[in-house]
XYZ file of C-alpha atoms in Angstrom:
295
model
C 94.286 115.196 124.877
C 95.729 115.063 128.367
C 99.312 114.853 127.064
C 100.696 118.360 126.581
C 103.179 117.123 123.978
C 106.293 118.538 125.646
C 104.753 121.894 126.520
C 103.304 122.674 123.086
C 99.891 122.925 124.765
C 98.937 124.207 128.208
C 95.878 124.817 130.337
C 93.975 128.058 129.771
C 94.080 130.316 132.844
C 91.509 132.974 131.993
C 88.388 131.483 130.426
C 86.821 134.930 130.098
C 89.387 135.974 127.474
C 89.742 134.619 123.953
C 93.118 134.933 122.228
C 93.082 134.572 118.449
C 95.953 134.884 115.973
C 95.248 136.126 112.445
C 97.284 134.356 109.754
C 97.024 134.119 105.977
C 98.136 135.486 102.656
C 98.888 139.156 102.015
C 95.714 140.990 101.008
C 93.375 138.414 102.566
C 91.967 141.021 104.947
C 93.556 140.030 108.266
C 93.914 143.565 109.661
C 90.378 144.496 108.575
C 89.120 141.354 110.287
C 90.977 142.361 113.457
C 89.286 145.773 113.364
C 85.925 144.079 112.833
C 86.352 141.817 115.878
C 87.450 144.743 118.069
C 84.835 147.049 116.538
C 87.495 149.726 116.268
C 90.287 150.866 113.925
C 93.204 149.346 115.840
C 95.160 147.870 112.939
C 96.299 149.635 109.778
C 94.293 148.101 106.922
C 94.026 148.510 103.146
C 91.685 147.248 100.435
C 94.458 146.472 97.915
C 96.821 143.489 97.834
C 99.900 145.432 98.981
C 101.259 144.422 102.413
C 100.270 146.780 105.240
C 101.274 144.815 108.350
C 105.039 144.318 108.562
C 105.283 143.241 112.201
C 103.219 141.428 114.823
C 100.678 143.545 116.671
C 98.302 142.656 119.500
C 95.192 144.547 120.628
C 92.489 143.779 123.183
C 88.813 144.666 123.316
C 85.475 143.680 124.825
C 83.037 141.343 123.129
C 80.442 141.459 125.870
C 80.435 142.770 129.442
C 82.285 139.799 130.891
C 84.158 138.581 127.803
C 87.289 140.066 126.221
C 89.216 139.201 123.090
C 92.902 139.559 122.314
C 93.639 139.774 118.581
C 97.170 139.148 117.294
C 97.731 140.415 113.747
C 100.689 138.966 111.827
C 102.422 139.865 108.523
C 100.930 137.986 105.578
C 102.371 135.126 103.574
C 103.832 136.399 100.321
C 106.318 135.553 97.582
C 108.779 138.253 98.667
C 108.903 136.971 102.279
C 111.006 133.866 102.871
C 109.566 130.875 104.674
C 112.139 131.410 107.431
C 110.947 134.983 107.977
C 107.285 133.926 108.080
C 108.126 131.166 110.565
C 110.128 133.622 112.692
C 107.203 136.091 112.803
C 104.760 133.357 113.836
C 107.122 132.110 116.548
C 107.585 135.661 117.901
C 103.813 136.193 117.966
C 103.339 132.988 119.968
C 106.143 133.872 122.392
C 104.546 137.280 122.970
C 101.244 135.618 123.828
C 102.116 134.448 127.331
C 98.712 132.848 127.977
C 98.766 130.905 124.715
C 96.446 131.020 121.679
C 92.876 129.682 121.677
C 92.524 129.661 117.885
C 94.324 130.529 114.659
C 91.972 132.365 112.316
C 93.270 131.400 108.882
C 92.053 134.298 106.759
C 91.154 133.526 103.138
C 90.211 136.118 100.520
C 86.749 135.092 99.345
C 86.245 137.962 96.898
C 87.036 135.497 94.089
C 86.286 131.803 93.632
C 88.383 129.688 96.017
C 90.836 127.432 94.147
C 93.703 125.003 94.701
C 96.091 127.784 95.850
C 94.341 127.489 99.213
C 95.764 123.965 99.612
C 99.306 125.312 99.108
C 98.783 127.993 101.760
C 97.561 125.465 104.298
C 100.371 123.001 103.547
C 102.948 125.736 104.135
C 101.268 126.740 107.389
C 101.110 123.081 108.448
C 104.888 122.733 107.987
C 105.439 125.626 110.396
C 103.048 124.178 112.992
C 103.874 120.482 112.671
C 101.764 119.024 115.492
C 99.247 116.175 115.574
C 96.520 118.360 117.104
C 97.351 121.580 115.280
C 94.366 121.651 112.925
C 92.046 121.370 115.927
C 92.952 125.007 116.599
C 92.508 126.370 113.068
C 89.334 128.202 112.059
C 89.241 129.002 108.322
C 87.684 132.456 107.851
C 86.566 133.570 104.391
C 86.526 137.359 104.014
C 85.277 139.858 101.391
C 82.522 137.519 100.225
C 80.104 140.477 100.229
C 82.219 142.010 97.414
C 81.677 138.896 95.339
C 77.931 138.976 95.931
C 77.893 142.632 94.906
C 79.835 141.849 91.703
C 77.231 139.188 90.894
C 74.514 141.810 91.188
C 73.087 140.313 94.381
C 71.130 142.403 96.839
C 71.427 142.056 100.611
C 75.169 141.328 100.427
C 75.309 141.340 104.259
C 73.248 138.150 104.404
C 75.315 135.514 106.227
C 73.284 132.739 104.584
C 74.071 134.033 101.067
C 77.771 134.397 101.861
C 77.919 130.924 103.377
C 76.102 129.398 100.397
C 78.647 130.901 98.000
C 81.616 129.421 99.880
C 79.831 126.059 100.152
C 79.705 126.001 96.351
C 83.466 126.710 96.202
C 84.221 123.886 98.619
C 82.683 121.366 96.217
C 85.791 121.877 94.045
C 87.723 118.563 93.995
C 91.012 120.487 93.951
C 90.290 121.470 97.565
C 90.081 117.840 98.717
C 93.352 117.927 100.807
C 92.144 121.065 102.621
C 88.728 119.548 103.315
C 90.182 116.237 104.533
C 92.665 117.815 106.959
C 90.720 120.765 108.276
C 87.012 120.221 107.766
C 86.842 116.445 108.147
C 89.818 115.241 110.226
C 89.731 118.131 112.706
C 85.926 118.420 112.306
C 86.482 122.147 112.277
C 83.882 124.760 111.439
C 84.675 127.481 108.946
C 83.278 130.978 108.997
C 82.431 133.796 106.631
C 83.155 137.284 107.955
C 82.788 140.445 105.895
C 84.599 143.239 107.707
C 82.677 145.965 105.850
C 79.546 144.800 107.701
C 80.936 145.945 111.052
C 78.303 148.642 111.546
C 75.480 146.173 110.962
C 74.672 145.298 114.595
C 72.659 142.193 113.738
C 75.396 140.830 111.434
C 78.129 141.603 114.005
C 76.173 139.846 116.763
C 75.644 136.744 114.599
C 79.371 136.569 113.791
C 80.621 137.070 117.340
C 78.242 134.443 118.737
C 79.326 131.982 116.044
C 83.019 132.701 116.744
C 82.530 132.210 120.515
C 80.627 128.981 119.868
C 83.439 127.710 117.610
C 86.210 128.587 120.090
C 84.245 126.990 122.940
C 83.988 123.870 120.773
C 87.794 123.911 120.412
C 88.183 124.265 124.173
C 85.959 121.228 124.754
C 87.857 119.101 122.191
C 91.238 120.215 123.564
C 90.191 119.823 127.223
C 91.022 123.468 127.883
C 94.498 123.342 126.328
C 95.824 126.295 124.318
C 98.759 126.512 121.866
C 102.088 127.856 123.101
C 105.320 128.951 121.416
C 106.730 125.458 121.972
C 104.593 124.220 119.098
C 107.073 125.995 116.785
C 110.038 124.461 118.615
C 108.448 121.032 118.265
C 107.876 121.699 114.561
C 111.556 122.582 114.176
C 112.587 119.347 115.904
C 110.284 117.304 113.662
C 111.604 119.178 110.627
C 115.197 118.321 111.620
C 114.238 114.672 112.093
C 112.572 114.567 108.677
C 115.572 116.247 107.014
C 117.920 113.736 108.708
C 115.735 110.836 107.512
C 115.716 112.208 103.937
C 119.505 112.552 104.034
C 119.830 108.981 105.320
C 117.480 107.691 102.607
C 119.468 109.567 99.976
C 122.763 108.085 101.228
C 121.205 104.593 101.158
C 120.068 105.144 97.576
C 123.554 106.334 96.534
C 125.145 103.275 98.188
C 122.629 101.015 96.438
C 123.502 102.528 93.054
C 127.274 102.264 93.686
C 126.979 98.622 94.816
C 124.903 97.889 91.698
C 127.576 99.397 89.434
C 130.362 97.458 91.191
C 128.419 94.174 90.909
C 127.793 94.847 87.238
C 131.501 95.437 86.642
C 132.402 92.240 88.548
C 129.878 90.227 86.509
C 131.286 91.631 83.248
C 134.804 90.712 84.428
C 133.739 87.165 85.342
C 131.956 86.690 81.998
C 135.090 87.831 80.117
C 137.376 85.496 82.137
C 135.102 82.473 81.616
C 135.058 83.069 77.841
C 138.867 83.172 77.714
C 139.188 79.954 79.720
C 136.722 78.129 77.467
C 137.797 79.300 74.001
C 141.115 81.069 74.377
C 142.006 84.604 73.349
C 142.166 83.730 69.622
C 138.476 82.752 69.532
C 137.224 85.731 71.516
C 134.958 87.912 69.297
C 136.505 91.162 68.141
C 134.988 94.504 69.148
C 133.455 94.663 65.702
C 131.236 91.771 66.773
C 132.093 89.323 63.900
C 134.985 87.012 62.991
C 135.786 86.126 59.473
C 138.202 83.952 57.428
C 140.733 85.471 55.160
């Protein structure tokens, strides 16, 4: 991946800092996840589905003595927010991250069974970040899975293995095939389960952070140290314009084809009528009623 695709990717300068951007639907638990990663209440979070984050926010913290993490929280996807506004927020967040983004944590609410709506969320996100290597930088993160285990009457809801097993069952759903093909198979990307309520469980937190670091390091190896920049949005806009222009051209071609077809049909009808008159004369031409009779 040596080609930086017109500046959409660039070399990471500080390998001791991880920059992650939290994206996803309203109520998925992005802000709570940010607080979990930073082990502090930096972002305003809520347990209900009402939007809490209405603007981009960035906070930094230490993972280990020599490693830091920068977490960028973004407003969630929602019906009342236009696609243009969502795209604008994502572009602003990328512009504000001067050193680029190591990974996009796509946050998915796992408190209920995962269904086909997930595919729609990813397709929308893909349109904003239209880039051949984009999915190499996406880490799907399922949150609130401990709530689901609790609702099922399970004990030890902090068990990472139990949470992972539950999501594995969801991913067998055939409706999720487009998501699995693009993210889990094509990009060969790992997904994670993170329950923010388990923040005070030191063992659980340590397992999660090590797995996150391992996943981001895997991205760095695949991308040869390249990180995403704000130009990925600009590139997406250019591709979007090209696609819209192509659709408009295809539509004009189809309209011309239909018009030419109508004209040819009219010409053929005219020729057929003229030939009949030449052969039989006007007196023998069938009436509009379709039959001729003798008086």
